[in-house]
mmCIF file with all atom_site columns, C-alpha atoms in Angstrom:
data_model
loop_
_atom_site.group_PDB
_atom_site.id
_atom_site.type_symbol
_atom_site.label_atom_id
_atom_site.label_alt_id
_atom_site.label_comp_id
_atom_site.label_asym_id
_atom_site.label_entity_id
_atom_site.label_seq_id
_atom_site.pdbx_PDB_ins_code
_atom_site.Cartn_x
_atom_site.Cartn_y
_atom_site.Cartn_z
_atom_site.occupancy
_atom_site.B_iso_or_equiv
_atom_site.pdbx_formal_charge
_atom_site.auth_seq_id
_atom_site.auth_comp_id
_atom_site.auth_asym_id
_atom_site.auth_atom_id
_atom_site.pdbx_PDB_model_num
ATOM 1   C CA . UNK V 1 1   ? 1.179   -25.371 66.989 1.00 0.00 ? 1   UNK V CA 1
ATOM 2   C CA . UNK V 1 2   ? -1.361  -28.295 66.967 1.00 0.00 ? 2   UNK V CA 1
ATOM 3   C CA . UNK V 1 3   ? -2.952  -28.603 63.904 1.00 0.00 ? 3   UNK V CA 1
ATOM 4   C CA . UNK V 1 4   ? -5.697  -30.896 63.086 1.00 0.00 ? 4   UNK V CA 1
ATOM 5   C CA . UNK V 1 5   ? -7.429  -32.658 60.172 1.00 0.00 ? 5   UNK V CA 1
ATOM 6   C CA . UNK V 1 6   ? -10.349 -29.960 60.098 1.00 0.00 ? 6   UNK V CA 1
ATOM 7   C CA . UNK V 1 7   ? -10.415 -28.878 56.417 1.00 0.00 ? 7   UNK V CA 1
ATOM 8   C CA . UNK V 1 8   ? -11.831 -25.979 54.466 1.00 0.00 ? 8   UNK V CA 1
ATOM 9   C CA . UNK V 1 9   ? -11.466 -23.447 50.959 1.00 0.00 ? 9   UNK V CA 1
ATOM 10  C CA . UNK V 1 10  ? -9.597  -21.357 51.341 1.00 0.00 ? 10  UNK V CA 1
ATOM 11  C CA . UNK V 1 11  ? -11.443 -18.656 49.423 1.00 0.00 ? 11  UNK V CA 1
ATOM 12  C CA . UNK V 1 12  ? -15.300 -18.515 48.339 1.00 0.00 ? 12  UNK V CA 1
ATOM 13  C CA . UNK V 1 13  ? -14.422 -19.688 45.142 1.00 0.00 ? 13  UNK V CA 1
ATOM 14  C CA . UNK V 1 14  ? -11.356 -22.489 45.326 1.00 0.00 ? 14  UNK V CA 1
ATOM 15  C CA . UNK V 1 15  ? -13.303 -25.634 46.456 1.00 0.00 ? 15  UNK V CA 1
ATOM 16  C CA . UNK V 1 16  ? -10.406 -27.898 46.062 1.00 0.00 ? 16  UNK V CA 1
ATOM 17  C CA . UNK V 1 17  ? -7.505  -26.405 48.179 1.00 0.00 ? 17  UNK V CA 1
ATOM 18  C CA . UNK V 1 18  ? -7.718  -26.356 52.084 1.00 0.00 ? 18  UNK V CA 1
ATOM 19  C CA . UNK V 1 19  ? -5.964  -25.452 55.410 1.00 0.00 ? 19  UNK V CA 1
ATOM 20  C CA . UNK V 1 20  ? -5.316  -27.494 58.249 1.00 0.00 ? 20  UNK V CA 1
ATOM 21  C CA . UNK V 1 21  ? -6.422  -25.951 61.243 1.00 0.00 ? 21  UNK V CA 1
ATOM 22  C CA . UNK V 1 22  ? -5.757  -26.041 64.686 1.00 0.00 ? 22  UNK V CA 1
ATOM 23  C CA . UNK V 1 23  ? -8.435  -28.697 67.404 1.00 0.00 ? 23  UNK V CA 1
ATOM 24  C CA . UNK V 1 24  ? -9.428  -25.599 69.493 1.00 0.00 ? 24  UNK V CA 1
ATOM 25  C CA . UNK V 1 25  ? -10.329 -28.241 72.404 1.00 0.00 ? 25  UNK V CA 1
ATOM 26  C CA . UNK V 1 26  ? -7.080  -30.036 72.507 1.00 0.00 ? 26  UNK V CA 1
ATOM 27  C CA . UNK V 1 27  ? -5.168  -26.852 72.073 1.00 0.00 ? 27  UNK V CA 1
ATOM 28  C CA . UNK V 1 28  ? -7.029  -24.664 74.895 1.00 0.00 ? 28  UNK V CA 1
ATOM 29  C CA . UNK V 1 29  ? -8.485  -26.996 76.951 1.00 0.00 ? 29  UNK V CA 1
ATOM 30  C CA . UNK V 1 30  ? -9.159  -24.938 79.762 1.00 0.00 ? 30  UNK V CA 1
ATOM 31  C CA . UNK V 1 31  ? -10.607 -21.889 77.599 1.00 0.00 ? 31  UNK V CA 1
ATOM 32  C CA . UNK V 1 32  ? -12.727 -24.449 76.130 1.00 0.00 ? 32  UNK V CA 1
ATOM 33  C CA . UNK V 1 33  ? -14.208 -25.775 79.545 1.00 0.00 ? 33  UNK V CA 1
ATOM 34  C CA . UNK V 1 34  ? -14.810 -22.534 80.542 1.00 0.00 ? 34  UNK V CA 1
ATOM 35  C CA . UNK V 1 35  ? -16.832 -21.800 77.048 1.00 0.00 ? 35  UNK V CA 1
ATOM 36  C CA . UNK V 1 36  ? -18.433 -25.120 77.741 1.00 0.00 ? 36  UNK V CA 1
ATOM 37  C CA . UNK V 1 37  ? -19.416 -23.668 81.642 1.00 0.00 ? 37  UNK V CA 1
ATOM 38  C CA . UNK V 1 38  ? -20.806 -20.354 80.393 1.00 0.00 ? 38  UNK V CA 1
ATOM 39  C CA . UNK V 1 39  ? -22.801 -22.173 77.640 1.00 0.00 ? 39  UNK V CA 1
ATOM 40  C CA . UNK V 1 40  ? -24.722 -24.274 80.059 1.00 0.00 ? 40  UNK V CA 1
ATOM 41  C CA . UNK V 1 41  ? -24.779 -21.566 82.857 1.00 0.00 ? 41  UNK V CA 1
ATOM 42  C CA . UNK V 1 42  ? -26.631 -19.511 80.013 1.00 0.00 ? 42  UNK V CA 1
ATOM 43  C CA . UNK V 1 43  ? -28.994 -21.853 79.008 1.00 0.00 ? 43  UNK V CA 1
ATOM 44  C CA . UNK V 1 44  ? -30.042 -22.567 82.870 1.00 0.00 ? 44  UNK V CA 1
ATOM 45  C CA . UNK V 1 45  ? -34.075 -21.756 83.633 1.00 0.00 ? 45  UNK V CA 1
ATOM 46  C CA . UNK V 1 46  ? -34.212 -20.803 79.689 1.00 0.00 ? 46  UNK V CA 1
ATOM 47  C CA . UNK V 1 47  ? -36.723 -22.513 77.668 1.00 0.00 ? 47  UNK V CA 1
ATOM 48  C CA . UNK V 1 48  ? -34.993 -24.979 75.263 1.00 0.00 ? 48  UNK V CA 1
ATOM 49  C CA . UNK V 1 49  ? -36.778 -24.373 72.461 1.00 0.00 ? 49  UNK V CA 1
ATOM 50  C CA . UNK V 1 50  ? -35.776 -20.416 72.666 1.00 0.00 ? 50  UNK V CA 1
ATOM 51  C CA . UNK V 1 51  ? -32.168 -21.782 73.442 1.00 0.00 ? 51  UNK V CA 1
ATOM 52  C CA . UNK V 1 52  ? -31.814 -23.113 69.659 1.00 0.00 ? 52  UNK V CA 1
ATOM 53  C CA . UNK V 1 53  ? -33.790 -20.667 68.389 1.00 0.00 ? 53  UNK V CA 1
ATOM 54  C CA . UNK V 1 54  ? -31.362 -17.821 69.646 1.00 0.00 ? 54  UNK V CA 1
ATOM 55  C CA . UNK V 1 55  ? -28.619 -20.424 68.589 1.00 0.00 ? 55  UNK V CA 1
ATOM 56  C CA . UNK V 1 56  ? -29.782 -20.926 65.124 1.00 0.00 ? 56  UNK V CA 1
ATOM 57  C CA . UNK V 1 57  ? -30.148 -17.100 64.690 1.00 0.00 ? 57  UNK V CA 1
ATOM 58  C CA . UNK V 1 58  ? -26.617 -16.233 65.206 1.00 0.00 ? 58  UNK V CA 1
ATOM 59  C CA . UNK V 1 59  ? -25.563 -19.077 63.273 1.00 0.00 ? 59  UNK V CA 1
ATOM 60  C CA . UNK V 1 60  ? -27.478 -17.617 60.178 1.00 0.00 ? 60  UNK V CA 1
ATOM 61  C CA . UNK V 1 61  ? -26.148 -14.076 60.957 1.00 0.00 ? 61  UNK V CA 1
ATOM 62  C CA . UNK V 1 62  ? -22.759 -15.157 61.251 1.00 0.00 ? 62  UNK V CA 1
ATOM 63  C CA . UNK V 1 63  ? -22.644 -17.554 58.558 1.00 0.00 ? 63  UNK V CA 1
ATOM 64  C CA . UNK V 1 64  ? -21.567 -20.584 60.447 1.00 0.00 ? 64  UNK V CA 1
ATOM 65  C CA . UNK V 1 65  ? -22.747 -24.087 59.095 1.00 0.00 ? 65  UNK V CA 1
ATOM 66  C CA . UNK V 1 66  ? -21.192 -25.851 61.483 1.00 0.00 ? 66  UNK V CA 1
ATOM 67  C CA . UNK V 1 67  ? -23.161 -24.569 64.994 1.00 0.00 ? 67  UNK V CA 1
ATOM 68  C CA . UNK V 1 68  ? -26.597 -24.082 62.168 1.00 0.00 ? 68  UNK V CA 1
ATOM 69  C CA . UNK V 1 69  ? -26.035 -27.613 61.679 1.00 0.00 ? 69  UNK V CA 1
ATOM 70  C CA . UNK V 1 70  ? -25.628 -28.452 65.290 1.00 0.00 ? 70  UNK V CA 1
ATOM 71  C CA . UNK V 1 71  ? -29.076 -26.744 66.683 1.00 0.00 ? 71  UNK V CA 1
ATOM 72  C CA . UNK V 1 72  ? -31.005 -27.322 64.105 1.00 0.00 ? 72  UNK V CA 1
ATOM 73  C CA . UNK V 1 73  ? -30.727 -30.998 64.833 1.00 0.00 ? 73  UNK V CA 1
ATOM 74  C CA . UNK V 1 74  ? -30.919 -29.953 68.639 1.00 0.00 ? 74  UNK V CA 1
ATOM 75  C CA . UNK V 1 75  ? -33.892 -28.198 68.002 1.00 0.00 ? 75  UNK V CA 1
ATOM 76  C CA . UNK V 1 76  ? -35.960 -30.777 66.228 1.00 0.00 ? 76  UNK V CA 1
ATOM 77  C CA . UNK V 1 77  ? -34.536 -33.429 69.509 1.00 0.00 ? 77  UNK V CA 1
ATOM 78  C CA . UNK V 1 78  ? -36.144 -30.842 71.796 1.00 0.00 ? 78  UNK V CA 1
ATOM 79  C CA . UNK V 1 79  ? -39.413 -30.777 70.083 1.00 0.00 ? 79  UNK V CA 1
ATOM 80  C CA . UNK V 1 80  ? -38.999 -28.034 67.149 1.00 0.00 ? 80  UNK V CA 1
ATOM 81  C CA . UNK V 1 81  ? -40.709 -27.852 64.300 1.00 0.00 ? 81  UNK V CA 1
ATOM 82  C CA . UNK V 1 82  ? -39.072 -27.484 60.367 1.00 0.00 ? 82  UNK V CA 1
ATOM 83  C CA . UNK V 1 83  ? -41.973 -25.328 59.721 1.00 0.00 ? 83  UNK V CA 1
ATOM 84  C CA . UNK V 1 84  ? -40.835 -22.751 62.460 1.00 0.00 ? 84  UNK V CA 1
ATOM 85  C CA . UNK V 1 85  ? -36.609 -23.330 61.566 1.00 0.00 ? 85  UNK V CA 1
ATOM 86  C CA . UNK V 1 86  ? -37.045 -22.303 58.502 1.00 0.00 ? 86  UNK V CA 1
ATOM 87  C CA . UNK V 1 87  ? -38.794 -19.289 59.346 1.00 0.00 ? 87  UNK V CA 1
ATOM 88  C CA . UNK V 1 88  ? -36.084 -18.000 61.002 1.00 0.00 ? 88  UNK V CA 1
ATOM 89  C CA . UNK V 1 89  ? -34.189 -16.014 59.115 1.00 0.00 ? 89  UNK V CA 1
ATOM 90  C CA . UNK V 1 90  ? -37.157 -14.020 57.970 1.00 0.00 ? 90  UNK V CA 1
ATOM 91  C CA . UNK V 1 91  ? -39.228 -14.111 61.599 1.00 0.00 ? 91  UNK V CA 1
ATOM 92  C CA . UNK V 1 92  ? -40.448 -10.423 61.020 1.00 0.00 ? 92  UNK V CA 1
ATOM 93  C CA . UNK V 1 93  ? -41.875 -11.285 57.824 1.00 0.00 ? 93  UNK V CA 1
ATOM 94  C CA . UNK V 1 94  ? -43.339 -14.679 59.847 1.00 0.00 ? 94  UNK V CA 1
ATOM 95  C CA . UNK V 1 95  ? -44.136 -13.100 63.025 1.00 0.00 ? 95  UNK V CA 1
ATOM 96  C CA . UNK V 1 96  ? -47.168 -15.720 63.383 1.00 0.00 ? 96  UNK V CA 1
ATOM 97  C CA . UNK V 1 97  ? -44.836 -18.551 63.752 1.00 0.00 ? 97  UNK V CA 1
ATOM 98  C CA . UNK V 1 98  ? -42.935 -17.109 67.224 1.00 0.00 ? 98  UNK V CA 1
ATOM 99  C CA . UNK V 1 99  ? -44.258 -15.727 70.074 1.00 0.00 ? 99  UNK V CA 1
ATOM 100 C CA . UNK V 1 100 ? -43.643 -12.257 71.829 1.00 0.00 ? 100 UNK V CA 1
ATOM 101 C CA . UNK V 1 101 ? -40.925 -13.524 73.727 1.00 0.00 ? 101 UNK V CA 1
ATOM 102 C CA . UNK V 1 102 ? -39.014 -15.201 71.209 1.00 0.00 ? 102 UNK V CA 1
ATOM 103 C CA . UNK V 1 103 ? -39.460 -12.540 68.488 1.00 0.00 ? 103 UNK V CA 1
ATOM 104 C CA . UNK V 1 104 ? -37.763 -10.395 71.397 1.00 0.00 ? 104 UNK V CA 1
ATOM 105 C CA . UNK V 1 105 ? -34.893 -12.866 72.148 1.00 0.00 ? 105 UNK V CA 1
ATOM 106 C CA . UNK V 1 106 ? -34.664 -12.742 67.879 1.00 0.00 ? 106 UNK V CA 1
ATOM 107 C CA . UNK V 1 107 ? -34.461 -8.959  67.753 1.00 0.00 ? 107 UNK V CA 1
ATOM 108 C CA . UNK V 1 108 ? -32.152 -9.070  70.799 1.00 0.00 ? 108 UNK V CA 1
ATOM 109 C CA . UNK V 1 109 ? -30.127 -11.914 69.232 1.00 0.00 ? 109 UNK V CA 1
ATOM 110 C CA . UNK V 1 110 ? -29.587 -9.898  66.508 1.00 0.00 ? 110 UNK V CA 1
ATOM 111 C CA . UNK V 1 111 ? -28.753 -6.669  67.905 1.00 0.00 ? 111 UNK V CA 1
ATOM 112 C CA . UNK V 1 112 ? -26.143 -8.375  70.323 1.00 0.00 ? 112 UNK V CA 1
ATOM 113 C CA . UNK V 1 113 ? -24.591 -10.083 67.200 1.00 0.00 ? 113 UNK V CA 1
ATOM 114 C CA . UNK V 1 114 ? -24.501 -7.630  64.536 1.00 0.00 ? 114 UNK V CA 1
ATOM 115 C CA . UNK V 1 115 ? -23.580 -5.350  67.287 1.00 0.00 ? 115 UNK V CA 1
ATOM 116 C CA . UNK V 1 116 ? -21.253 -3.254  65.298 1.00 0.00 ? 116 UNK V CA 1
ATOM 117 C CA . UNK V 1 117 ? -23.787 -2.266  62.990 1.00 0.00 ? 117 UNK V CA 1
ATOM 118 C CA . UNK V 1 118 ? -25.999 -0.159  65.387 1.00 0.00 ? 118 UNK V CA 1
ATOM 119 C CA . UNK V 1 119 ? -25.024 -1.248  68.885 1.00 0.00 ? 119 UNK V CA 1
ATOM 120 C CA . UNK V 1 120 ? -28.039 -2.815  71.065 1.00 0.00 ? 120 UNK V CA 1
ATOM 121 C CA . UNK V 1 121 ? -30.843 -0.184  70.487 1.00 0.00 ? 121 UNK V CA 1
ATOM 122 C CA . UNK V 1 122 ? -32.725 1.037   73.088 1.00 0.00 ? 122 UNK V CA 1
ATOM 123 C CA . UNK V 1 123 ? -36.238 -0.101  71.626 1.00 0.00 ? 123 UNK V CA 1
ATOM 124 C CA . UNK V 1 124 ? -35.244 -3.838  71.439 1.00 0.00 ? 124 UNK V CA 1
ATOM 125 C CA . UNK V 1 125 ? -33.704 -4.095  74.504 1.00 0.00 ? 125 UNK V CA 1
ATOM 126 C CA . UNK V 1 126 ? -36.816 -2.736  75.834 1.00 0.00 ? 126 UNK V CA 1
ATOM 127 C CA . UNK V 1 127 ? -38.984 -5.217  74.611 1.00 0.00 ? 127 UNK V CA 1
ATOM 128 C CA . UNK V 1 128 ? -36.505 -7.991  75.759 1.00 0.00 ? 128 UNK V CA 1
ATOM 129 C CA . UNK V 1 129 ? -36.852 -6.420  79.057 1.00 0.00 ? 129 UNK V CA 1
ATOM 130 C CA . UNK V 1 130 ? -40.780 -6.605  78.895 1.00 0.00 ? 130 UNK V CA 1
ATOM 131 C CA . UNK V 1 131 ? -40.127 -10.297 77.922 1.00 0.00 ? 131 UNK V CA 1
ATOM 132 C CA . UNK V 1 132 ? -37.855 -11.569 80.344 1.00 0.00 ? 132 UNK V CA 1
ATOM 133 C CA . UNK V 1 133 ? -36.905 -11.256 84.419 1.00 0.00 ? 133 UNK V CA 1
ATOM 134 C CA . UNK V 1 134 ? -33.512 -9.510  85.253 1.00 0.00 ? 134 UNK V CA 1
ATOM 135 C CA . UNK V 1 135 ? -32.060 -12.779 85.905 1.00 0.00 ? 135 UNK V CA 1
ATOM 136 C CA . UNK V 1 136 ? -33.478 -14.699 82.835 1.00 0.00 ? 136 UNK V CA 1
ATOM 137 C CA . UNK V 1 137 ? -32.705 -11.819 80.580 1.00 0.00 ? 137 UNK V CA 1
ATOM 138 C CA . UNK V 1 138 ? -29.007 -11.909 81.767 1.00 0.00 ? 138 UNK V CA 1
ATOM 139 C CA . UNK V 1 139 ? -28.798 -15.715 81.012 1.00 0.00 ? 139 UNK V CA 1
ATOM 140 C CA . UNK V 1 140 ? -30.216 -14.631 77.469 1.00 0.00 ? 140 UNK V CA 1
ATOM 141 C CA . UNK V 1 141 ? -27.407 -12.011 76.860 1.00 0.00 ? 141 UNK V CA 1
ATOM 142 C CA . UNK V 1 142 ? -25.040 -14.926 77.836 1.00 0.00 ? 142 UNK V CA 1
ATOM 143 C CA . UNK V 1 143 ? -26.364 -17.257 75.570 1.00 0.00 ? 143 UNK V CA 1
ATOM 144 C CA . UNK V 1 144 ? -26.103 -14.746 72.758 1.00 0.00 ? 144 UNK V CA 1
ATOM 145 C CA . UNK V 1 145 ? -22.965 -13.949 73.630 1.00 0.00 ? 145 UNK V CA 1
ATOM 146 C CA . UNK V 1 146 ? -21.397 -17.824 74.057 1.00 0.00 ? 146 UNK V CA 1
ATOM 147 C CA . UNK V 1 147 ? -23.088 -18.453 70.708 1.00 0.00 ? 147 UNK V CA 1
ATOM 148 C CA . UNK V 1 148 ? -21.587 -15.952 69.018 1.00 0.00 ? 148 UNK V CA 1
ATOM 149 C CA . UNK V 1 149 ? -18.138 -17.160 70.863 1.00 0.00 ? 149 UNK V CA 1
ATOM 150 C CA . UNK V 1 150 ? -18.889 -20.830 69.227 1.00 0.00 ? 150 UNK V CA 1
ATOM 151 C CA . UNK V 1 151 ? -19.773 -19.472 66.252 1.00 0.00 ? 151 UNK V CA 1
ATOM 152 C CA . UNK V 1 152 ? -16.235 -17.537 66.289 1.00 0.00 ? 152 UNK V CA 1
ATOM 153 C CA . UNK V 1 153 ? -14.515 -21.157 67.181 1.00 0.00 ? 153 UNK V CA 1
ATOM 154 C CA . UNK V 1 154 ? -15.770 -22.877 64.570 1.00 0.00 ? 154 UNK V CA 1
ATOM 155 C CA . UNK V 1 155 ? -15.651 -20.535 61.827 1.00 0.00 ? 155 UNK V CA 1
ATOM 156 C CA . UNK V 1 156 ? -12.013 -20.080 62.220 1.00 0.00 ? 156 UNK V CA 1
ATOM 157 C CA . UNK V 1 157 ? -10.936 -23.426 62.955 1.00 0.00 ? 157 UNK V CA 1
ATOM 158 C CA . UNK V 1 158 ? -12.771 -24.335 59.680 1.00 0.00 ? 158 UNK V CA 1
ATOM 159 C CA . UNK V 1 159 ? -15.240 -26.890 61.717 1.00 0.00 ? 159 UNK V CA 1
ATOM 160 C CA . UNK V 1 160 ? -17.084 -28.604 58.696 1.00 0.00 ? 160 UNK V CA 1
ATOM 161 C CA . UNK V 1 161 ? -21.343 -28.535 59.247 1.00 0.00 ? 161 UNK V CA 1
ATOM 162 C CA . UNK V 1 162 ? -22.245 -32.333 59.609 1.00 0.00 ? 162 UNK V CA 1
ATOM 163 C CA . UNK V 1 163 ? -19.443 -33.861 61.477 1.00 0.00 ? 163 UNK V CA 1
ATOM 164 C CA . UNK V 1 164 ? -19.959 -33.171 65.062 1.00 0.00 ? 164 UNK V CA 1
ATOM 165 C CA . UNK V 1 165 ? -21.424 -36.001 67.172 1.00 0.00 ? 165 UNK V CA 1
ATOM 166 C CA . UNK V 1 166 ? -25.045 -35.107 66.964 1.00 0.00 ? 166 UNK V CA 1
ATOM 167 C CA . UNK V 1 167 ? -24.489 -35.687 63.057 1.00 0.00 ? 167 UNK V CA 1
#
């Protein structure tokens, strides 16, 4: 097994002991390409701005600092706001800050990753629909979806938020 220097608790409450964990990239290169190629085939004809918003999203929802880290400081290279990033996580409550579409590709974003909750309900897919072309709301579910796969990745490889090369 391949381990690497990637470090992390290894319960909520023991700061001081940590794991080594294994370089995803070096140890599955090809999965990792192809992660890489459904990432940027997802994000193709999408606004970027509603790409790291989407991204950002899941990150909250899944609880990963690393990829929050990572778009956030995307985001704010592609234009976003702090205001609007830190609105978020409660977008309902700050519906004034996002637009129809993107409070769509939010509810839709949070269906698809809290999916076991209460599947993808009919009501929010709807207005996703009303949103977004066929094609363009396909590319959406795929960018959900790949987030959601990176978010998986770097949770349990133990990726630490700040270190990636956008730092």
């Amino acid at each position: 097994m391949v381990m690497t220097t990637n470090t992390a608790p290894l319960t909520g409450n023991d700061t001081t002991a940590t794991a080594e964990r294994i370089d995803f990239a070096k140890a599955a290169p090809k999965v990792f390409r192809a992660v890489i190629g459904l990432d940027s085939a997802a994000r193709e004809g999408l606004d970027p701005t509603l790409v790291e918003l989407v991204q950002i999203r899941s990150s909250q929802l899944n609880h990963c600092a690393y990829c929050l880290h990572m778009h956030t400081t995307d985001a704010r290279k592609a234009g976003e706001t702090d205001e609007r990033m830190h609105m978020v996580g409660v977008w309902r409550e700050a519906r004034h800050f996002f637009t129809g579409k993107e409070q769509a590709a939010l509810a839709l974003t949070e269906a698809v990753t809290l999916i076991a909750d209460a599947g993808v309900p009919d009501d929010v897919y709807r207005r996703a629909a009303a949103h977004f072309e066929e094609a363009e709301l396909a590319r959406l579910l795929a960018l959900i979806l790949t987030i959601n796969t990176w978010n998986r990745i770097a949770l349990a490889t133990a990726k630490v938020a700040g270190t990636d090369e956008r730092g």
